[in-house]
XYZ file of N, CA and C in Angstrom:
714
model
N -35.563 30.865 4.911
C -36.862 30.926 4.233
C -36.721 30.348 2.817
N -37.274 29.079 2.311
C -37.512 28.415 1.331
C -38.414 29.595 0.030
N -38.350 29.169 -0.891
C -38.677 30.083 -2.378
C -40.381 29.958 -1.937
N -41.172 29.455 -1.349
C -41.881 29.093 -1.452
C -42.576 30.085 -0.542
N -42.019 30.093 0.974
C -42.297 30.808 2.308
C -42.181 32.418 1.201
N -41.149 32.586 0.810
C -40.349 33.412 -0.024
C -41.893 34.385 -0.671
N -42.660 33.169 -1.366
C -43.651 33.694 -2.838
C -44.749 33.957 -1.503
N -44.885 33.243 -0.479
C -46.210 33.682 0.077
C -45.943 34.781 0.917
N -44.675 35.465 1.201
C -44.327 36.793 2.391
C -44.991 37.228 1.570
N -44.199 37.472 -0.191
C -44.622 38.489 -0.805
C -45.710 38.670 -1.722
N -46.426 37.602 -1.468
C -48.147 37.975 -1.861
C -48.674 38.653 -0.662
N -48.327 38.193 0.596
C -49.295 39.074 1.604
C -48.580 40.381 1.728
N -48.033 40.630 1.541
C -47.457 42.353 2.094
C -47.472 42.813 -0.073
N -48.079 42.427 -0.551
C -48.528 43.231 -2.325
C -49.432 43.977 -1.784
N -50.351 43.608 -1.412
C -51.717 44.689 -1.490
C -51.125 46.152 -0.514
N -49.952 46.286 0.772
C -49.850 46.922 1.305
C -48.668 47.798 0.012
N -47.952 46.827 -0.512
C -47.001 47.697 -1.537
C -47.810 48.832 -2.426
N -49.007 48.173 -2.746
C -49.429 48.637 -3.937
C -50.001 50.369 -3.099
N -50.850 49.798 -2.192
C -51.168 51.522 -1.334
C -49.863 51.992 -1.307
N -48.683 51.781 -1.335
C -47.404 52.359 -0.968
C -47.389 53.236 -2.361
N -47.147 52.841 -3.527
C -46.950 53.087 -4.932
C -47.959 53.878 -5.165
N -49.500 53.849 -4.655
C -50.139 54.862 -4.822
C -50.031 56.283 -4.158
N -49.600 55.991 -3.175
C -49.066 57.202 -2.140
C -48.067 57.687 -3.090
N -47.349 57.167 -3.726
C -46.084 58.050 -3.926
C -46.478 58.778 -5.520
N -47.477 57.743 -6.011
C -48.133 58.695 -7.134
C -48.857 59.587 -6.853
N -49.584 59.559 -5.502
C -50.004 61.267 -5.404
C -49.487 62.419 -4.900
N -48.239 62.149 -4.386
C -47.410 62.644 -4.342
C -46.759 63.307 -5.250
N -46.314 62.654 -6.116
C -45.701 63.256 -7.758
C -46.803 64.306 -8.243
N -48.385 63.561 -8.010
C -49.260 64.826 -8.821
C -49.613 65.832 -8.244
N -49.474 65.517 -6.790
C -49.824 66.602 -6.001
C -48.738 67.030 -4.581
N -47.764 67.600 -4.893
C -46.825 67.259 -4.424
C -47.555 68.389 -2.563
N -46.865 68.117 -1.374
C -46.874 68.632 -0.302
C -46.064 70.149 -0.655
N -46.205 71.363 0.009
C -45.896 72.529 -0.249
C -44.240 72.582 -0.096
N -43.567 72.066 0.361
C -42.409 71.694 0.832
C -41.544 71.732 -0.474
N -42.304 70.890 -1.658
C -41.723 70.093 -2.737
C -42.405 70.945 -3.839
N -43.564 71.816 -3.514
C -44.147 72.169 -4.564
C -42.851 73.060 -5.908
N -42.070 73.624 -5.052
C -41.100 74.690 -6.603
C -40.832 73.167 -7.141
N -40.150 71.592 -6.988
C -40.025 71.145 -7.896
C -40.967 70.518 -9.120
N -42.112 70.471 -8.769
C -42.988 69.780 -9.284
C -43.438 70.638 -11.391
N -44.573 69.654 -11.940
C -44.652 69.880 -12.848
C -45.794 71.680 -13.121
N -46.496 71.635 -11.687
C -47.457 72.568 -11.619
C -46.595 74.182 -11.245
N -45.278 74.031 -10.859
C -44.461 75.165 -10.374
C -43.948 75.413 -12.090
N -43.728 74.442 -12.775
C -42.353 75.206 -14.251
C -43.403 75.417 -15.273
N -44.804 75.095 -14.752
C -45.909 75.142 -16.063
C -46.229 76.923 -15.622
N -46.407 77.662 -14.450
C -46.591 78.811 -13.361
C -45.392 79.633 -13.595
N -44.623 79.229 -13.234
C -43.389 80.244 -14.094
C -43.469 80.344 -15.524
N -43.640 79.586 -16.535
C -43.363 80.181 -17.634
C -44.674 80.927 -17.982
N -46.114 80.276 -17.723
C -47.155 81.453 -18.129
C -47.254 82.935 -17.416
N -46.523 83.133 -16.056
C -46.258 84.158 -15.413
C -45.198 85.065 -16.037
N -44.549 84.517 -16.719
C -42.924 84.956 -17.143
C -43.667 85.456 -18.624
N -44.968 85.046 -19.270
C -45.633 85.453 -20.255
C -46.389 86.381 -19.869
N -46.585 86.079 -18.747
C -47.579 87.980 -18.579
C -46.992 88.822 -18.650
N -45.252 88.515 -17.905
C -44.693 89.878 -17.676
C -44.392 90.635 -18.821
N -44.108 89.635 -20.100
C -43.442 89.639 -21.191
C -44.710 90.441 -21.903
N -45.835 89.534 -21.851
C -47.261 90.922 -22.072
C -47.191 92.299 -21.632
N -47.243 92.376 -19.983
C -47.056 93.703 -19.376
C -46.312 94.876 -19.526
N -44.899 94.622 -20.117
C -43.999 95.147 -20.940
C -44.560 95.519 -22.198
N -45.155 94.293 -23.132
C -45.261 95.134 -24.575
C -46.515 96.489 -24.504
N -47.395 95.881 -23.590
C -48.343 96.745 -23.641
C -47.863 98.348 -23.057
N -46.767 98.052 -22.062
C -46.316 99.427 -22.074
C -45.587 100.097 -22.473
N -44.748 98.922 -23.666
C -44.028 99.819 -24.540
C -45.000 100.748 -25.579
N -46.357 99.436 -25.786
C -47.087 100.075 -26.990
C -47.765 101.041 -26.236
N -47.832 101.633 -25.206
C -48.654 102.503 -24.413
C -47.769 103.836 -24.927
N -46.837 104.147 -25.103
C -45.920 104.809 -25.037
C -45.646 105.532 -26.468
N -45.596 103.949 -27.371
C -45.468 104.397 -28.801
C -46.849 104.986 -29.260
N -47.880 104.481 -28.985
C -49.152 105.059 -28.891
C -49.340 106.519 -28.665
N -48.473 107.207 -27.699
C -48.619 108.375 -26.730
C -48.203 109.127 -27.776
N -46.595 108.847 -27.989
C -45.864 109.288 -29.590
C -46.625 109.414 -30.494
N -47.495 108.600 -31.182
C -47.782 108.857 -32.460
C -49.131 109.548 -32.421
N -49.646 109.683 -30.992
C -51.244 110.674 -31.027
C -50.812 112.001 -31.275
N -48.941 112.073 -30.898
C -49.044 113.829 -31.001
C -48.410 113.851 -32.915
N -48.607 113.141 -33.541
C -48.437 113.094 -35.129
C -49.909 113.607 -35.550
N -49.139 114.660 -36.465
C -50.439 114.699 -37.615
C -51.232 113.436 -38.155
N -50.670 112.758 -38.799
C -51.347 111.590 -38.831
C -52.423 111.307 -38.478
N -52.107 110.972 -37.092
C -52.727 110.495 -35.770
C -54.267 111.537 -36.055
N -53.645 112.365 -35.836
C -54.765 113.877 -35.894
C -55.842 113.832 -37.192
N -55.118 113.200 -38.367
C -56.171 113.464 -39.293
C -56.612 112.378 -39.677
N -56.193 110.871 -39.458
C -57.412 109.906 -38.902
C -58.229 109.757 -37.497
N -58.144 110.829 -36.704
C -59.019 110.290 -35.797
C -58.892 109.703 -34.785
N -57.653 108.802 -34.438
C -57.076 107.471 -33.893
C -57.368 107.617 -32.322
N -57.957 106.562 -31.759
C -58.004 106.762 -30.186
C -56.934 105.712 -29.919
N -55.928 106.103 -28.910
C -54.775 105.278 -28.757
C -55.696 104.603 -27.624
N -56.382 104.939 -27.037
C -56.961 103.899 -25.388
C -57.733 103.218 -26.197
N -58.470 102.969 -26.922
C -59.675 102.158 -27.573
C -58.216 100.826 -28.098
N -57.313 101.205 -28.906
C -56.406 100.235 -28.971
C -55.588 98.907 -28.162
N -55.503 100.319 -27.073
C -54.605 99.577 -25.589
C -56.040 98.496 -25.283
N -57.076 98.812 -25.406
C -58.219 98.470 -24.251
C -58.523 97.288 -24.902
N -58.282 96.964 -26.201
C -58.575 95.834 -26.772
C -57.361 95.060 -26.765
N -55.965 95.356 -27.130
C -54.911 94.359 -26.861
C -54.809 94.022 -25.482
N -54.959 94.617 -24.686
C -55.203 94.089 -22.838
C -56.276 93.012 -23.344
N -57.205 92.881 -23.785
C -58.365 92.167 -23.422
C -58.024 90.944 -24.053
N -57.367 91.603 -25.304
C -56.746 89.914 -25.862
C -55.723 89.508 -24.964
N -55.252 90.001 -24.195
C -53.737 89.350 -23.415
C -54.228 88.666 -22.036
N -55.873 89.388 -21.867
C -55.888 88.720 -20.695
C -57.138 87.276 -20.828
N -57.555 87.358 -22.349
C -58.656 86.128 -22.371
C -57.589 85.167 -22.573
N -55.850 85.068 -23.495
C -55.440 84.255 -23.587
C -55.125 83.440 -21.550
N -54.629 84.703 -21.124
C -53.962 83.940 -19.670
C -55.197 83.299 -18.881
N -56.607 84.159 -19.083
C -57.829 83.619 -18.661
C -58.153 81.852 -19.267
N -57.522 81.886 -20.406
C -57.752 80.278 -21.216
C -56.245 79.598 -20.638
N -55.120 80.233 -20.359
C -54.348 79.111 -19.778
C -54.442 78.989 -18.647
N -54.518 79.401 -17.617
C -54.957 79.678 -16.254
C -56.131 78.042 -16.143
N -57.193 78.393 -16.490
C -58.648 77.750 -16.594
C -57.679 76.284 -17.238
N -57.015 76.238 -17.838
C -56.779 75.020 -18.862
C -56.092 74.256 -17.525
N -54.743 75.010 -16.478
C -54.383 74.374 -15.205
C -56.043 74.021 -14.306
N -56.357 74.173 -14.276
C -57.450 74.136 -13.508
C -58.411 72.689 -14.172
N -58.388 72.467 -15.430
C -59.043 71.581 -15.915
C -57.850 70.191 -15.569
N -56.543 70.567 -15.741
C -55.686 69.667 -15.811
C -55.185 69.138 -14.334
N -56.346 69.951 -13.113
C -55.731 69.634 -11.664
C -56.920 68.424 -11.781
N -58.453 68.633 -12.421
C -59.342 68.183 -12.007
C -59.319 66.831 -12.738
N -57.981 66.981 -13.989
C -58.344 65.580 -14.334
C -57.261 64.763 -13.746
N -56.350 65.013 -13.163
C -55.492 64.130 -12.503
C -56.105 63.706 -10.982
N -57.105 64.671 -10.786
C -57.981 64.482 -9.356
C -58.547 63.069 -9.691
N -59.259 63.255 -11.049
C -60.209 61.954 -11.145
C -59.553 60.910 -11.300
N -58.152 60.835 -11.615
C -57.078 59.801 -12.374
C -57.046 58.928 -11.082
N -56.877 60.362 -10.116
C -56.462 59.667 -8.964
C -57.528 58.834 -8.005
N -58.212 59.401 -8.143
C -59.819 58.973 -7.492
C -60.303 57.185 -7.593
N -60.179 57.460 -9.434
C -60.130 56.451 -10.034
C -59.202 54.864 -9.550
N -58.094 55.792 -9.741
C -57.129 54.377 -9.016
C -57.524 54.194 -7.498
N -57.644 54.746 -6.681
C -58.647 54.183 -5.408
C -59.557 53.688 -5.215
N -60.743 54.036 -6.050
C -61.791 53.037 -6.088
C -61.349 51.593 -7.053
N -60.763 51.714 -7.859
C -60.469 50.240 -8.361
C -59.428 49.432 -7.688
N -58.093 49.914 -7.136
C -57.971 48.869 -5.921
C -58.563 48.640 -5.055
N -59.644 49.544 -4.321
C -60.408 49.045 -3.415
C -61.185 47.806 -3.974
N -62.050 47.986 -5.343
C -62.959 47.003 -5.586
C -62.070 45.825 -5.889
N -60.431 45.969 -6.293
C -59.567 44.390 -6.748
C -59.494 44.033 -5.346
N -58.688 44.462 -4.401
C -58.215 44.018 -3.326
C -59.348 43.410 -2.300
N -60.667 44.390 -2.208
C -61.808 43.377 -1.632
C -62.696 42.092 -2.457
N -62.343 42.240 -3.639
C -62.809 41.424 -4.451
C -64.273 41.657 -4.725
N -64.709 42.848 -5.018
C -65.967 43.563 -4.916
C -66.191 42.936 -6.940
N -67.467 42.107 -6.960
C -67.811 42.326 -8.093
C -68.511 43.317 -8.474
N -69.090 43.940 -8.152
C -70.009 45.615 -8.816
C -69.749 45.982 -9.516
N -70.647 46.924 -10.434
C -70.046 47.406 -11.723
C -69.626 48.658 -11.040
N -68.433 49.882 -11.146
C -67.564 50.873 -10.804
C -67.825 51.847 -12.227
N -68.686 52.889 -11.939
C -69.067 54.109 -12.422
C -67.784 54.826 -12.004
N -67.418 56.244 -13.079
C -65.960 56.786 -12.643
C -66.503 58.154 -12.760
N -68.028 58.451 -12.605
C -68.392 59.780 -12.308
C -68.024 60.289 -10.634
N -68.056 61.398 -9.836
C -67.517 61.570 -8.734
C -68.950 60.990 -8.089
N -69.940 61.562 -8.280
C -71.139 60.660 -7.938
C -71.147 59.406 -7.304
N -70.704 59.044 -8.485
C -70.723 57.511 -7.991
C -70.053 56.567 -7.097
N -68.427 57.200 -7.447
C -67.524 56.540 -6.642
C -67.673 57.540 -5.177
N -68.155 58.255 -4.913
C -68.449 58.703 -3.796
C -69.405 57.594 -2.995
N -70.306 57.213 -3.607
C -71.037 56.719 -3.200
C -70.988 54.910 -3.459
N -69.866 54.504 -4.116
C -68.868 53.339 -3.657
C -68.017 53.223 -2.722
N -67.701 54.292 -2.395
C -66.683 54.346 -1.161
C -67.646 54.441 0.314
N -68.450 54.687 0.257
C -69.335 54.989 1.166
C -70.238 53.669 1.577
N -70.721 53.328 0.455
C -71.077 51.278 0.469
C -70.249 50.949 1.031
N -68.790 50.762 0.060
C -67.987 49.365 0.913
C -66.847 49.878 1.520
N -66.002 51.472 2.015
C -65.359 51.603 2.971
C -66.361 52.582 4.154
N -67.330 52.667 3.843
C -67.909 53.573 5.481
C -67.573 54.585 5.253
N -66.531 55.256 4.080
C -66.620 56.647 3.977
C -67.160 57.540 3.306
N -67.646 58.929 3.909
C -68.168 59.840 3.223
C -67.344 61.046 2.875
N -67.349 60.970 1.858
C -65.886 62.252 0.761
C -66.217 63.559 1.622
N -67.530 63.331 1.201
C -68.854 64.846 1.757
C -67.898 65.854 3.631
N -67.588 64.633 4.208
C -67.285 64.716 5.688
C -65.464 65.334 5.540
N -65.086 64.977 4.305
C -63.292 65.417 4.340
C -63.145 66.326 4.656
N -62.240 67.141 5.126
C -61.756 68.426 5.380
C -61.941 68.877 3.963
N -60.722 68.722 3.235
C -60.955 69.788 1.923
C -61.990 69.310 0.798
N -63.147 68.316 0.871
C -64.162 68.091 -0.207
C -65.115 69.044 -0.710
N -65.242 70.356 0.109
C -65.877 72.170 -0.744
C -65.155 72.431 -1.842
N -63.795 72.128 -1.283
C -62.614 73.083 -2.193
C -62.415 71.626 -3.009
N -62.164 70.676 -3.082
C -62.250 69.489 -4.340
C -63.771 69.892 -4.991
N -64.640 69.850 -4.738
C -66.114 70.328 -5.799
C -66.152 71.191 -6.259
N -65.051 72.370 -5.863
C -65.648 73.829 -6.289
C -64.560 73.561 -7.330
N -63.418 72.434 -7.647
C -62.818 72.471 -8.668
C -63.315 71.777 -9.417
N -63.601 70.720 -9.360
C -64.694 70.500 -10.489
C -66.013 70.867 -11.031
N -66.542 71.860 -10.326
C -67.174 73.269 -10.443
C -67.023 73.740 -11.466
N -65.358 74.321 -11.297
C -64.612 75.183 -12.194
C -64.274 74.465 -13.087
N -63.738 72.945 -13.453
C -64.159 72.172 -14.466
C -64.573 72.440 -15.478
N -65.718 72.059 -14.767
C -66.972 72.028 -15.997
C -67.797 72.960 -16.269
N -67.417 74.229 -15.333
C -67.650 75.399 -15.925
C -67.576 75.999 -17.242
N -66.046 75.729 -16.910
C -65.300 76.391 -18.175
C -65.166 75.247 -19.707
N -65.541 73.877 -19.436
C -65.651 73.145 -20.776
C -66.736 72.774 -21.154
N -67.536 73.711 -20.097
C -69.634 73.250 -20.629
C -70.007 74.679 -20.761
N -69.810 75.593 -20.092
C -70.591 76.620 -19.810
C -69.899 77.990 -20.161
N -69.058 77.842 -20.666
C -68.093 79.054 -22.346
C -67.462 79.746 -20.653
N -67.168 79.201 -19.589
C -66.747 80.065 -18.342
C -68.084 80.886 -17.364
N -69.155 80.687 -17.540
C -69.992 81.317 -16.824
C -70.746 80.724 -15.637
N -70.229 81.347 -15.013
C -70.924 80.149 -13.357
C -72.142 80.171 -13.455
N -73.364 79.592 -13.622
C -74.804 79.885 -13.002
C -75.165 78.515 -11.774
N -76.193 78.963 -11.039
C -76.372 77.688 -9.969
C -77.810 77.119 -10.344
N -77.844 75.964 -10.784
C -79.496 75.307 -11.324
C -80.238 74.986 -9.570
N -80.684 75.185 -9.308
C -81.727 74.798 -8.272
C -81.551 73.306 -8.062
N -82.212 72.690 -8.967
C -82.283 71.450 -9.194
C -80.696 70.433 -8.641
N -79.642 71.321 -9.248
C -78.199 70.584 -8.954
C -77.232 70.991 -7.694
N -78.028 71.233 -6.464
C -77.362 71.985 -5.573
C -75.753 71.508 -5.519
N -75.562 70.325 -6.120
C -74.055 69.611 -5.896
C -72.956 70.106 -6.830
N -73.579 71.036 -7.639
C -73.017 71.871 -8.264
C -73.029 73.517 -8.207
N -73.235 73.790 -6.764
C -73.402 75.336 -6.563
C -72.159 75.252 -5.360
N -71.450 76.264 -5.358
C -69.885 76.374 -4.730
C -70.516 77.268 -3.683
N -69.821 76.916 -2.487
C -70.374 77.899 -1.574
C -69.794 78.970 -1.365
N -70.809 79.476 -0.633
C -70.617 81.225 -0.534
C -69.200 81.622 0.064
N -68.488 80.875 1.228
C -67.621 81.189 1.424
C -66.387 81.361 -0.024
N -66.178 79.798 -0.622
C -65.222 79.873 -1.675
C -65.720 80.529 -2.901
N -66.924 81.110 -3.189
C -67.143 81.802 -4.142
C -66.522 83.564 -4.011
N -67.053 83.816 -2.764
C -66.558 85.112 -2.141
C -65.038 85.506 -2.101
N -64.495 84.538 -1.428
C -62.618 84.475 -1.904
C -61.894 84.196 -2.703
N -62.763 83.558 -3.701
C -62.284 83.514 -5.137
C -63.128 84.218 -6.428
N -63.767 85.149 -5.898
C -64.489 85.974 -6.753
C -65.462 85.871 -7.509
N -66.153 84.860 -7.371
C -66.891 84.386 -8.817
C -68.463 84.366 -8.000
N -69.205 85.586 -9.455
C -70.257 85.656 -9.123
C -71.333 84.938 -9.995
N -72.801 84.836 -9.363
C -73.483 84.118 -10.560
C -73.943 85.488 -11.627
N -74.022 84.165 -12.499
C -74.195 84.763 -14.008
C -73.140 85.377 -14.576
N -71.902 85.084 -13.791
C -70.660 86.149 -15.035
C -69.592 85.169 -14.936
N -68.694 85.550 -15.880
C -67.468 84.915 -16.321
C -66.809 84.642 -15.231
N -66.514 83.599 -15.126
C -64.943 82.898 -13.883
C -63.566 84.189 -14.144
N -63.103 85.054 -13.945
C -61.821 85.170 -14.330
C -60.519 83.663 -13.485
N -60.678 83.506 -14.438
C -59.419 82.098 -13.886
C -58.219 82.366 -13.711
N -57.749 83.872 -13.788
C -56.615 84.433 -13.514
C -56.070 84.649 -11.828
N -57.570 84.835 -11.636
C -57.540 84.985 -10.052
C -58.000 83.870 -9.181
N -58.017 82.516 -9.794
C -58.090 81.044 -8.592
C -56.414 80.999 -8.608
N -56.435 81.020 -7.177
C -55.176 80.280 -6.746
C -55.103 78.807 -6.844
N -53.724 78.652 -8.072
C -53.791 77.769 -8.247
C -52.731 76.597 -7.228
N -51.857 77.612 -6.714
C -50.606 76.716 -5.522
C -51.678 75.991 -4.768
N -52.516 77.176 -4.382
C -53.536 76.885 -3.457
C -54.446 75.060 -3.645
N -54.868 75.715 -4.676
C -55.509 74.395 -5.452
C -54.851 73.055 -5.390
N -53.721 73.078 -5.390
C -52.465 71.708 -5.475
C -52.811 71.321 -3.714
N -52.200 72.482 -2.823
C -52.379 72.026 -1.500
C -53.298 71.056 -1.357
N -54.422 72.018 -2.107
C -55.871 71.135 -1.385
C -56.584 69.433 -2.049
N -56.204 69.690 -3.151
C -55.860 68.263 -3.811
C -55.025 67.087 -2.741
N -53.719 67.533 -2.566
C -52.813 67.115 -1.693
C -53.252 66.352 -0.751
N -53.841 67.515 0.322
C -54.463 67.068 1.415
C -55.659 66.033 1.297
N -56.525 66.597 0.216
C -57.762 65.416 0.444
C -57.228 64.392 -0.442
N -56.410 63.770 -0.935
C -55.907 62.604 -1.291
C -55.048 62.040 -0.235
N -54.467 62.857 0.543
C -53.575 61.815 1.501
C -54.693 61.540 2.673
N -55.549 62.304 3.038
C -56.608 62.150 3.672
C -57.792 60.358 3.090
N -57.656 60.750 2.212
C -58.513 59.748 1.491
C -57.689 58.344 1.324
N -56.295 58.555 1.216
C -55.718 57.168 0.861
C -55.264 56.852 2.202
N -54.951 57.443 3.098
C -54.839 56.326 4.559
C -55.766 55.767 5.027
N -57.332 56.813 5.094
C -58.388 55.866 5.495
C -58.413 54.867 4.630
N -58.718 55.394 3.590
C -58.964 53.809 2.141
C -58.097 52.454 2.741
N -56.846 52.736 2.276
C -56.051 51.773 2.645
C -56.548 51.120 3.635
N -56.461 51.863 4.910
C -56.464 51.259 6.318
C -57.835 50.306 6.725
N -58.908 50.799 5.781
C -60.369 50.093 5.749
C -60.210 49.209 4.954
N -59.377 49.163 3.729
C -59.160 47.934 2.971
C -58.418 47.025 3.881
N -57.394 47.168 4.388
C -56.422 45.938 4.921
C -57.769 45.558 6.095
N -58.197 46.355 6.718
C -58.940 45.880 8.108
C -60.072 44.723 7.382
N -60.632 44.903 5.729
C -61.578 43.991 5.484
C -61.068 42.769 4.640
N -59.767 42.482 4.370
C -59.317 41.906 3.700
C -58.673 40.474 4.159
């Protein structure tokens, strides 16, 4: 094979490399359960877990020293309620894990879109799509649906991808408070995943309690779901 045969193998088998390289980047962000203890979402989960415990402890040491000093005079002749104390350092210990918790959750939804993103724009390089490419989910939903025939809407896990960007923009528009507008049904989480993940309307998300392993799976899946069809509808139109 001459340099030449050489340059044209490897222009036609690029566009299949490049789906290759994307596969393996969603992989890295969203790794399969197999791989999940190595990944970046397992050592970020241990150490804020390894901070609760480290919470859970002080609060019961201070539960204790508390107990001690109610039976002091002291104690007795200011008044002091040791539970009114505990009840407020709990609340601070748990809005901080409630704000890091929620902060993983913002940081699944923006590597979701990162990723999203890089699919719809090789799709539009590789078909040679001039259109202008909106990078709202909206939209590229409804680019993928124009020019590969697919609908996100139809994926296995696309409830559980919306209800995270749900939780999104819950928590960086709406101070954490779910409400459902009438008007935006594409933003109301359904009853099933609201029910198993607790969240009612009109009150605070606790973000302590979304599973977040969970969350990675399902990322996982609807990206490898999404990039074989993609791919496979790109090479078939190309």
């Amino acid at each position: 094979m001459d340099l030449k045969e050489l340059l044209e193998e490897q222009e036609k088998n690029w566009p299949k490399f490049e789906w290759y390289l994307l596969d393996m980047e969603i992989r890295e962000n969203f790794p399969p359960k197999a791989f999940f203890h190595k990944s970046m979402w397992a050592s970020w989960l241990s150490k804020i877990e390894a901070g609760e415990k480290e919470d859970e402890e002080y609060l019961s040491n201070r539960a204790n020293d508390l107990s001690t000093y109610l039976k002091s005079d002291e104690a007795r002749k200011h008044n002091i309620d040791p539970g009114e104390i505990l009840a407020d350092e709990s609340y601070a210990s748990y809005k901080v894990s409630n704000n890091v918790y929620a902060a993983l959750v913002v940081s699944i939804w923006s590597k979701s879109e990162i990723t999203l993103k890089r699919i719809t724009t090789l799709t539009k390089r590789q078909l040679n799509l001039i259109e202008n490419l909106n990078f709202d989910f909206g939209s590229q939903q409804k680019f993928l649906d124009k020019n590969l025939g697919l609908s996100l809407s139809a994926f296995t896990e696309f409830d559980h991808m919306n209800a995270i960007r749900i939780l999104n923009n819950t928590y960086k528009h709406e101070d954490g408070v779910y409400s459902e507008n009438p008007k935006k049904p594409w933003d109301h989480l359904t009853t099933t995943i609201a029910k198993a993940w607790g969240i009612k309307q009109n009150k605070e998300i606790d973000y302590t309690a979304i599973p977040i392993r969970e969350l990675i799976g399902i990322a996982h899946y609807f990206f490898n779901e999404l990039h074989q069809k993609a791919s496979a509808e790109v090479d078939a139109r190309r």
